[in-house]
Short mmCIF file of C-alpha atoms and ligand atoms in Angstrom, two decimals:
data_model
loop_
_atom_site.label_atom_id
_atom_site.label_comp_id
_atom_site.label_asym_id
_atom_site.label_seq_id
_atom_site.Cartn_x
_atom_site.Cartn_y
_atom_site.Cartn_z
CA MET X 26 209.64 90.17 -71.45
CA GLN X 27 212.71 89.89 -73.78
CA LYS X 28 215.62 92.25 -74.28
CA LEU X 29 219.02 92.63 -75.68
CA ILE X 30 221.34 94.56 -73.46
CA GLY X 31 224.51 95.91 -75.27
CA PRO X 32 226.69 96.67 -76.67
CA PHE X 33 229.20 96.39 -73.87
CA LYS X 34 233.00 96.98 -74.67
CA GLN X 35 233.71 93.87 -72.71
CA VAL X 36 231.67 91.26 -71.08
CA LEU X 37 233.56 89.06 -68.77
CA THR X 38 231.68 86.10 -68.34
CA MET X 39 233.85 84.15 -65.60
CA ASN X 40 232.87 80.93 -67.63
CA ASN X 41 235.04 77.92 -67.74
CA LEU X 42 237.61 78.72 -65.03
CA PRO X 43 239.02 76.05 -62.98
CA SER X 44 236.86 75.50 -59.65
CA LYS X 45 239.92 75.25 -57.28
CA GLY X 46 243.31 76.93 -57.49
CA ALA X 47 245.38 79.53 -58.97
CA ILE X 48 243.75 81.40 -62.28
CA SER X 49 245.61 83.30 -64.58
CA ASP X 50 243.98 86.48 -66.43
CA ASP X 51 244.60 85.01 -69.71
CA MET X 52 241.85 82.26 -68.95
CA LEU X 53 239.44 84.74 -68.52
CA GLU X 54 236.62 84.63 -71.41
CA ILE X 55 236.03 88.15 -72.49
CA ILE X 56 233.58 89.03 -75.17
CA GLU X 57 234.47 92.26 -76.85
CA GLN X 58 231.41 94.18 -78.05
CA GLY X 59 229.39 91.85 -76.15
CA GLY X 60 225.55 91.35 -75.62
CA ILE X 61 223.35 89.70 -73.32
CA VAL X 62 219.83 88.59 -74.16
CA VAL X 63 217.55 88.36 -71.26
CA GLU X 64 214.11 87.11 -70.73
CA ASN X 65 212.24 87.73 -67.66
CA ASP X 66 215.04 86.91 -64.89
CA LYS X 67 217.25 84.76 -66.90
CA ILE X 68 220.14 85.04 -69.63
CA ILE X 69 219.08 83.09 -72.72
CA GLU X 70 221.88 84.14 -74.81
CA ILE X 71 225.33 85.82 -74.66
CA GLY X 72 227.67 86.79 -77.38
CA ASP X 73 228.64 89.50 -80.08
CA PHE X 74 226.17 92.29 -79.84
CA GLN X 75 225.95 92.74 -83.42
CA GLN X 76 225.01 89.08 -84.22
CA LEU X 77 222.77 88.95 -81.55
CA ASN X 78 220.96 92.03 -82.79
CA GLU X 79 220.75 90.45 -86.22
CA LYS X 80 219.45 87.39 -84.86
CA TYR X 81 216.56 88.95 -82.54
CA GLU X 82 215.92 91.99 -84.91
CA GLY X 83 212.19 92.73 -84.64
CA ARG X 84 211.58 90.16 -81.95
CA THR X 85 213.23 91.84 -78.91
CA GLU X 86 213.73 95.25 -77.02
CA ILE X 87 217.09 96.55 -77.01
CA GLU X 88 218.35 98.24 -73.88
CA LEU X 89 221.05 100.47 -75.81
CA ILE X 90 224.59 101.11 -73.79
CA GLU X 91 225.58 104.27 -74.97
CA ARG X 92 229.06 104.52 -73.73
CA GLU X 93 232.10 102.20 -72.85
CA MET X 94 231.32 99.68 -70.23
CA VAL X 95 232.66 96.41 -68.76
CA ALA X 96 229.88 93.74 -67.70
CA LEU X 97 230.62 91.24 -65.43
CA PRO X 98 228.47 88.81 -63.29
CA GLY X 99 226.72 90.40 -60.17
CA PHE X 100 229.10 90.12 -57.09
CA ILE X 101 228.27 87.83 -54.39
CA ASP X 102 229.09 88.24 -50.88
CA CYS X 103 228.94 85.03 -49.22
CA HIS X 104 229.63 86.08 -45.56
CA THR X 105 228.09 88.89 -43.84
CA HIS X 106 226.51 89.73 -40.53
CA ILE X 107 224.15 92.88 -41.66
CA CYS X 108 221.59 92.07 -39.41
CA TRP X 109 222.43 93.93 -36.09
CA ALA X 110 221.37 97.13 -34.13
CA GLY X 111 223.76 99.66 -32.39
CA SER X 112 227.45 100.44 -33.06
CA ARG X 113 230.67 99.15 -31.82
CA SER X 114 232.88 102.47 -32.69
CA GLY X 115 233.87 102.47 -28.86
CA ASP X 116 235.31 98.80 -29.46
CA TYR X 117 237.28 100.02 -32.48
CA ALA X 118 238.51 103.05 -30.72
CA LYS X 119 239.72 100.86 -28.03
CA ARG X 120 241.44 98.45 -30.41
CA LEU X 121 243.17 101.68 -31.99
CA SER X 122 244.24 102.50 -28.57
CA GLY X 123 245.94 99.09 -28.03
CA LYS X 124 243.57 96.52 -27.03
CA SER X 125 243.15 93.40 -28.85
CA TYR X 126 239.67 92.14 -29.96
CA LEU X 127 239.39 89.14 -27.49
CA GLU X 128 240.69 91.47 -24.73
CA ILE X 129 237.77 93.86 -25.41
CA ALA X 130 235.24 90.92 -25.43
CA LYS X 131 236.22 90.02 -22.09
CA GLU X 132 235.80 93.56 -20.82
CA GLY X 133 232.02 93.50 -21.68
CA GLY X 134 232.43 95.02 -25.25
CA GLY X 135 232.50 92.59 -28.40
CA ILE X 136 229.81 90.37 -29.50
CA ASP X 137 227.80 90.74 -26.15
CA SER X 138 227.28 94.20 -26.55
CA THR X 139 225.82 93.94 -29.94
CA VAL X 140 223.66 91.23 -28.48
CA LYS X 141 222.31 93.42 -26.09
CA GLN X 142 221.43 96.02 -28.49
CA THR X 143 219.94 93.49 -31.04
CA ARG X 144 217.88 92.12 -28.38
CA GLN X 145 216.29 95.44 -27.71
CA ALA X 146 215.39 96.22 -31.32
CA SER X 147 212.22 95.18 -32.87
CA VAL X 148 211.79 92.73 -35.69
CA GLU X 149 210.71 95.75 -37.91
CA LYS X 150 213.71 97.92 -36.87
CA LEU X 151 216.27 95.05 -37.44
CA SER X 152 214.49 94.38 -40.94
CA ALA X 153 215.00 98.08 -41.89
CA LEU X 154 218.39 98.28 -40.85
CA THR X 155 219.12 95.01 -42.65
CA THR X 156 217.35 96.52 -45.75
CA GLU X 157 219.37 99.63 -45.80
CA ARG X 158 222.69 97.89 -45.60
CA ALA X 159 221.76 95.42 -48.21
CA ASN X 160 220.76 98.25 -50.55
CA THR X 161 224.04 99.91 -50.02
CA MET X 162 225.82 96.66 -51.24
CA LEU X 163 223.34 96.37 -53.99
CA GLN X 164 224.19 99.82 -55.32
CA ASN X 165 227.91 98.63 -55.00
CA GLY X 166 226.93 95.82 -57.31
CA VAL X 167 226.38 92.96 -54.85
CA THR X 168 223.39 91.25 -55.92
CA THR X 169 223.54 88.28 -53.62
CA ILE X 170 224.26 88.42 -49.87
CA GLU X 171 224.56 85.78 -47.15
CA VAL X 172 223.21 86.98 -44.01
CA LYS X 173 223.93 85.55 -40.46
CA SER X 174 221.96 85.43 -37.34
CA GLY X 175 223.91 85.41 -34.25
CA TYR X 176 223.25 88.39 -32.29
CA GLY X 177 220.17 87.04 -30.73
CA LEU X 178 221.70 84.15 -28.78
CA ASN X 179 218.34 82.62 -27.51
CA ILE X 180 215.53 81.30 -29.21
CA PRO X 181 213.16 83.91 -29.59
CA ASP X 182 215.80 86.48 -30.53
CA GLU X 183 217.51 84.34 -32.88
CA LEU X 184 214.22 83.56 -34.70
CA LYS X 185 213.55 87.36 -34.66
CA MET X 186 216.86 87.97 -36.32
CA LEU X 187 215.98 85.30 -39.01
CA ASN X 188 212.39 86.66 -39.54
CA ALA X 189 213.95 90.13 -39.90
CA ILE X 190 216.33 88.85 -42.59
CA LYS X 191 213.39 87.12 -44.29
CA GLU X 192 211.39 90.29 -44.28
CA ALA X 193 214.02 92.72 -45.59
CA ASP X 194 212.61 94.89 -48.07
CA THR X 195 215.43 94.59 -50.89
CA LEU X 196 215.88 93.39 -54.35
CA ALA X 197 219.08 91.83 -53.38
CA ASP X 198 218.72 88.10 -52.86
CA LEU X 199 219.43 87.38 -48.96
CA ILE X 200 220.73 83.83 -48.13
CA PRO X 201 220.16 83.41 -44.34
CA THR X 202 222.22 81.37 -42.14
CA CYS X 203 221.70 80.27 -38.48
CA LEU X 204 224.55 81.46 -36.17
CA ALA X 205 223.24 80.82 -32.95
CA ALA X 206 226.48 79.28 -32.09
CA HIS X 207 228.40 82.58 -32.39
CA ILE X 208 229.30 82.53 -28.59
CA LYS X 209 227.50 81.27 -25.58
CA PRO X 210 225.41 84.26 -24.13
CA LYS X 211 226.32 85.85 -20.92
CA ASP X 212 222.97 85.21 -19.38
CA PHE X 213 223.02 81.48 -20.14
CA ASN X 214 223.55 79.40 -17.09
CA GLY X 215 225.20 76.21 -18.35
CA THR X 216 228.08 74.70 -20.31
CA GLN X 217 228.77 75.03 -24.09
CA GLN X 218 227.51 71.89 -24.57
CA GLU X 219 224.32 72.27 -22.98
CA TYR X 220 223.72 75.99 -24.92
CA LEU X 221 224.45 74.06 -28.09
CA ASP X 222 221.94 71.06 -27.45
CA LEU X 223 219.36 73.50 -26.74
CA ILE X 224 220.00 75.14 -30.17
CA VAL X 225 220.01 71.83 -31.98
CA ASN X 226 217.06 70.33 -29.94
CA GLU X 227 214.61 73.50 -30.14
CA LEU X 228 215.80 76.29 -32.46
CA LEU X 229 217.03 74.40 -35.48
CA LEU X 230 213.87 72.64 -35.41
CA GLU X 231 211.83 75.54 -35.27
CA VAL X 232 214.18 77.41 -37.94
CA GLN X 233 213.62 74.26 -40.23
CA LYS X 234 209.68 74.12 -39.70
CA ASN X 235 209.52 77.68 -40.73
CA LYS X 236 211.79 77.65 -43.57
CA LEU X 237 214.17 80.33 -41.93
CA ALA X 238 217.62 78.88 -42.93
CA SER X 239 219.04 75.92 -44.27
CA ARG X 240 222.56 76.61 -43.10
CA VAL X 241 224.30 76.55 -39.95
CA ASP X 242 227.43 78.35 -38.89
CA ILE X 243 229.65 78.09 -35.63
CA PHE X 244 232.21 80.19 -34.37
CA VAL X 245 235.38 77.86 -33.32
CA GLU X 246 237.70 79.92 -31.22
CA GLU X 247 238.84 80.67 -27.84
CA GLY X 248 236.26 82.31 -25.87
CA ALA X 249 233.57 81.09 -28.41
CA PHE X 250 233.29 77.19 -28.93
CA ASP X 251 235.95 74.41 -28.74
CA VAL X 252 236.47 71.90 -31.45
CA ASP X 253 234.84 68.80 -29.66
CA ASN X 254 231.70 70.59 -28.64
CA ALA X 255 231.42 72.24 -32.33
CA ARG X 256 232.06 68.69 -33.61
CA LYS X 257 229.06 67.30 -31.79
CA TYR X 258 226.82 70.35 -32.63
CA LEU X 259 227.60 70.38 -36.50
CA GLN X 260 227.20 66.49 -36.46
CA LYS X 261 223.79 66.88 -35.47
CA ALA X 262 222.72 69.84 -37.43
CA LYS X 263 224.06 67.83 -40.43
CA ALA X 264 221.81 64.84 -39.69
CA LEU X 265 218.80 67.52 -39.61
CA GLY X 266 219.81 68.20 -43.13
CA PHE X 267 221.41 71.78 -42.51
CA ASP X 268 224.41 72.58 -44.73
CA LEU X 269 227.42 73.61 -42.33
CA LEU X 270 229.79 76.54 -42.14
CA VAL X 271 232.54 77.50 -39.87
CA HIS X 272 234.03 80.66 -38.57
CA GLY X 273 237.49 79.23 -38.22
CA ASP X 274 241.25 79.72 -37.68
CA GLN X 275 240.77 83.66 -36.90
CA PHE X 276 242.93 83.73 -34.02
CA ASN X 277 243.73 80.01 -33.28
CA THR X 278 243.59 77.01 -35.65
CA GLY X 279 241.38 74.14 -35.28
CA GLY X 280 238.12 75.22 -37.25
CA SER X 281 239.41 74.45 -40.82
CA ALA X 282 240.43 70.89 -39.94
CA LEU X 283 236.94 70.40 -38.59
CA SER X 284 235.25 72.00 -41.34
CA VAL X 285 237.14 69.42 -43.80
CA GLU X 286 236.40 66.43 -41.40
CA LEU X 287 232.59 67.46 -41.79
CA GLN X 288 232.70 68.43 -45.21
CA ALA X 289 231.38 71.89 -44.62
CA LEU X 290 230.50 73.84 -47.46
CA SER X 291 232.97 76.80 -46.38
CA VAL X 292 235.25 77.73 -43.71
CA ASP X 293 235.83 81.48 -43.19
CA HIS X 294 238.62 83.71 -41.74
CA LEU X 295 241.58 81.70 -41.95
CA GLU X 296 243.77 84.44 -41.03
CA SER X 297 245.93 82.06 -38.70
CA SER X 298 245.88 79.06 -41.18
CA LYS X 299 249.21 77.82 -41.94
CA GLU X 300 250.74 75.13 -44.12
CA TYR X 301 248.94 72.35 -42.43
CA GLU X 302 245.46 73.61 -42.60
CA ILE X 303 246.14 74.77 -46.25
CA GLU X 304 247.01 71.30 -47.14
CA GLN X 305 243.88 69.83 -45.62
CA LEU X 306 241.93 72.45 -47.37
CA ALA X 307 243.39 71.73 -50.84
CA LYS X 308 242.53 68.00 -50.58
CA SER X 309 238.93 68.97 -49.87
CA ASP X 310 235.92 70.60 -51.52
CA VAL X 311 235.29 73.10 -48.64
CA VAL X 312 235.50 76.62 -50.07
CA ALA X 313 238.06 78.82 -48.04
CA THR X 314 236.29 82.26 -47.58
CA VAL X 315 238.75 84.61 -46.55
CA LEU X 316 237.54 88.08 -45.08
CA PRO X 317 239.75 90.94 -45.65
CA GLY X 318 237.31 93.54 -44.17
CA ALA X 319 238.05 91.65 -40.68
CA SER X 320 241.83 92.09 -41.10
CA LEU X 321 241.35 95.73 -41.78
CA GLY X 322 238.92 96.41 -39.11
CA LEU X 323 241.06 94.54 -36.58
CA GLY X 324 244.68 95.67 -37.90
CA ILE X 325 245.65 91.92 -38.47
CA PRO X 326 247.36 90.26 -41.47
CA PHE X 327 245.43 88.94 -44.31
CA ALA X 328 244.56 85.21 -44.65
CA ALA X 329 247.24 83.65 -46.78
CA ALA X 330 245.19 83.62 -50.17
CA ARG X 331 248.13 83.27 -52.39
CA LYS X 332 249.42 80.30 -50.74
CA MET X 333 245.96 78.92 -50.72
CA LEU X 334 245.53 79.34 -54.36
CA ASP X 335 249.00 77.99 -55.20
CA SER X 336 248.16 74.69 -53.14
CA GLY X 337 244.92 74.09 -55.08
CA VAL X 338 242.25 75.70 -52.56
CA CYS X 339 239.11 77.23 -53.78
CA VAL X 340 239.20 80.73 -52.34
CA ALA X 341 236.20 83.00 -51.97
CA ILE X 342 236.26 86.73 -50.81
CA ALA X 343 233.65 88.20 -48.32
CA SER X 344 233.17 91.24 -46.51
CA ASP X 345 232.13 89.70 -43.05
CA TRP X 346 230.18 93.30 -42.67
CA ASN X 347 229.32 93.27 -38.90
CA PRO X 348 229.60 96.09 -36.41
CA GLY X 349 232.70 94.53 -34.56
CA SER X 350 235.45 92.97 -36.59
CA ALA X 351 234.55 94.37 -40.11
CA PRO X 352 232.55 97.56 -39.90
CA ASN X 353 233.59 98.88 -43.54
CA GLY X 354 231.13 96.62 -45.46
CA ASP X 355 232.73 97.53 -49.13
CA LEU X 356 233.33 94.08 -50.73
CA LEU X 357 234.95 95.22 -53.88
CA MET X 358 237.28 97.94 -52.02
CA GLN X 359 238.40 94.96 -49.66
CA ALA X 360 238.79 92.35 -52.22
CA SER X 361 241.07 94.93 -54.39
CA VAL X 362 243.27 95.53 -51.45
CA LEU X 363 243.56 91.97 -50.56
CA GLY X 364 244.40 91.27 -54.00
CA ALA X 365 247.38 93.88 -53.92
CA TYR X 366 248.83 92.74 -50.83
CA GLU X 367 248.50 88.99 -51.57
CA ARG X 368 249.34 89.33 -55.09
CA LEU X 369 246.37 87.71 -56.42
CA SER X 370 245.63 88.13 -60.21
CA MET X 371 242.47 90.09 -61.29
CA ALA X 372 240.85 86.69 -62.29
CA GLU X 373 241.34 85.04 -59.01
CA THR X 374 240.11 88.15 -57.19
CA LEU X 375 236.80 88.63 -59.47
CA ALA X 376 236.21 84.69 -59.14
CA ALA X 377 236.30 84.98 -55.44
CA ILE X 378 233.64 87.42 -55.50
CA THR X 379 231.34 85.68 -58.30
CA GLU X 380 231.59 81.95 -59.15
CA ARG X 381 233.51 80.96 -56.39
CA ALA X 382 231.58 82.69 -53.83
CA ALA X 383 228.24 81.13 -55.52
CA LYS X 384 230.06 77.65 -54.72
CA ALA X 385 230.27 78.78 -51.17
CA LEU X 386 226.62 79.43 -51.16
CA LYS X 387 225.66 76.27 -53.20
CA LEU X 388 224.11 78.36 -55.82
CA LYS X 389 224.24 77.09 -59.08
CA ASP X 390 222.58 79.82 -61.05
CA ARG X 391 224.99 82.84 -60.82
CA GLY X 392 228.37 83.99 -60.34
CA ILE X 393 228.75 83.34 -64.21
CA LEU X 394 227.35 85.27 -67.00
CA LYS X 395 225.88 82.19 -69.24
CA GLU X 396 222.77 80.76 -70.73
CA GLY X 397 220.20 79.72 -67.99
CA ASN X 398 221.86 81.77 -65.22
CA ILE X 399 219.68 84.58 -63.77
CA ALA X 400 220.76 87.96 -65.12
CA ASP X 401 222.37 89.56 -62.32
CA ILE X 402 224.91 91.98 -63.98
CA VAL X 403 227.16 94.67 -62.83
CA ALA X 404 228.78 97.23 -65.23
CA PHE X 405 231.43 99.88 -64.79
CA SER X 406 232.46 102.63 -66.84
CA ALA X 407 235.76 101.38 -68.30
CA ASN X 408 237.21 100.38 -71.47
CA ASP X 409 238.91 97.48 -69.93
CA PHE X 410 238.21 95.06 -67.18
CA SER X 411 241.51 96.00 -65.57
CA GLU X 412 240.24 99.25 -64.54
CA ILE X 413 237.91 97.90 -61.77
CA LEU X 414 240.32 96.34 -59.29
CA TYR X 415 243.05 99.16 -60.45
CA ARG X 416 240.80 101.57 -58.58
CA GLN X 417 240.78 99.66 -55.28
CA GLY X 418 237.09 100.21 -54.82
CA ALA X 419 236.80 103.77 -55.85
CA LEU X 420 235.31 102.88 -59.37
CA LYS X 421 231.74 102.39 -58.34
CA PRO X 422 229.37 100.40 -60.74
CA VAL X 423 227.35 102.59 -63.22
CA ARG X 424 224.64 99.84 -63.85
CA VAL X 425 223.40 97.00 -62.00
CA TRP X 426 220.62 94.58 -63.05
CA LYS X 427 219.06 92.33 -60.67
CA LYS X 428 217.23 89.54 -62.46
CA GLY X 429 217.23 91.47 -65.47
CA LYS X 430 215.75 94.45 -63.96
CA PRO X 431 217.67 97.63 -64.28
CA LEU X 432 218.26 99.36 -60.80
CA LEU X 433 219.17 103.06 -60.20
CA SER X 434 220.06 104.02 -56.71
CA SER X 435 216.82 105.56 -56.12
CA GLN X 436 214.71 102.79 -57.34
CA GLN X 437 216.20 99.94 -55.23
CA ARG X 438 213.51 99.47 -52.95
CA ARG X 439 210.67 97.29 -54.39
CA GLU X 440 207.66 99.40 -55.50
O1 LIG O 528 233.23 86.97 -38.29
N1 LIG O 528 234.36 86.12 -35.67
C1 LIG O 528 233.37 85.98 -35.23
N2 LIG O 528 232.27 86.83 -35.68
C2 LIG O 528 232.25 88.18 -36.45
C3 LIG O 528 232.42 89.03 -35.39
C4 LIG O 528 231.29 89.53 -34.90
C5 LIG O 528 231.70 90.58 -33.95
O2 LIG O 528 232.26 91.11 -33.57
O3 LIG O 528 230.14 91.34 -34.01
C6 LIG O 528 233.34 87.79 -37.38
O4 LIG O 528 234.23 88.58 -37.55
FE1 LIG O 529 231.80 86.40 -39.63
#
């Protein structure tokens, strides 16, 4: 099936932007009165609507856009934990009353409490919860979503989580990551290293055999895993062929330097990264994924995204949606707020949730509206792209296309 979608007041392609460092708004490619020709799930041509209309006349259907809209690539959330059961609103209340994230974790709240609730949930229940959250994101224009395990923390429950992600009934593309190395679970009687060895020697082989994930993440932090154990773990995972990710520099540094040393795909959080860490990241190809939702959830400063961009780092922005540190889940709102505080250009913020986020997921077929890429498109009712971030997340998409298929909120689930 072939169709021409348009005319859009503006099509923001996100094409031809630098892959690292600062971006100014005048670098954005904007097609005024643009059209997008889609065949099956791919974009086959993009350009001036009138010209495309003449070229394809009689050969193609037209999906007419009757009011002023700005189109851009479907958003990509490259770091989430949307597969979980239960709630941590109690932790949130304690934080508002003055306790820190690490203190609450030591008192039996934190990740452990979600592990307990997630272990009790069936794979069907977890899958339904993941589906619901993914569909909320899809409605907000997020067409590709990374989803981590990490609340099972033993072999059967980690496999259950990864199966729940695989079975989620959503049109959004879910990219699974094994985060069995989130923390050492309370009921494991052994050292950090023994736990990580068990994960590598048993779980990862099973994950690989069943094609449940090709990416491995670890939380490098006080109360989670230290740098030396993380290094050994990641080296072994790499030798098995997994792509590497690190939760790093959230409260204490160490994780980002390790990610550079091991050439991870991305290092995520970075709220405590300083000059040295930023310098190392700038010299590398590691994507620095900043998580404003975790700063908002914990009431801590944002990662130094401006400094990172000015130093030449590739910065992506993700929601980190999880029940503990980042319960909000609204990527566009969080990216807009980070942009306001960190003085990011609109181009930098939008690139961080499209093409730079695609890089963090090693996906070459999305994040940019161009010929050959999949037709994941989000459109806002606006006459200029600047309206989108200006509304700080309050302006929601009016249209979302996933692989060329238009979605309405009530039609997001697969028939
Ligand atoms: O990315 N920092 C570690 N892991 C998650 C939080 C998980 C949780 O608190 O449940 C994060 O913020
Ligand atoms: Fe996270």
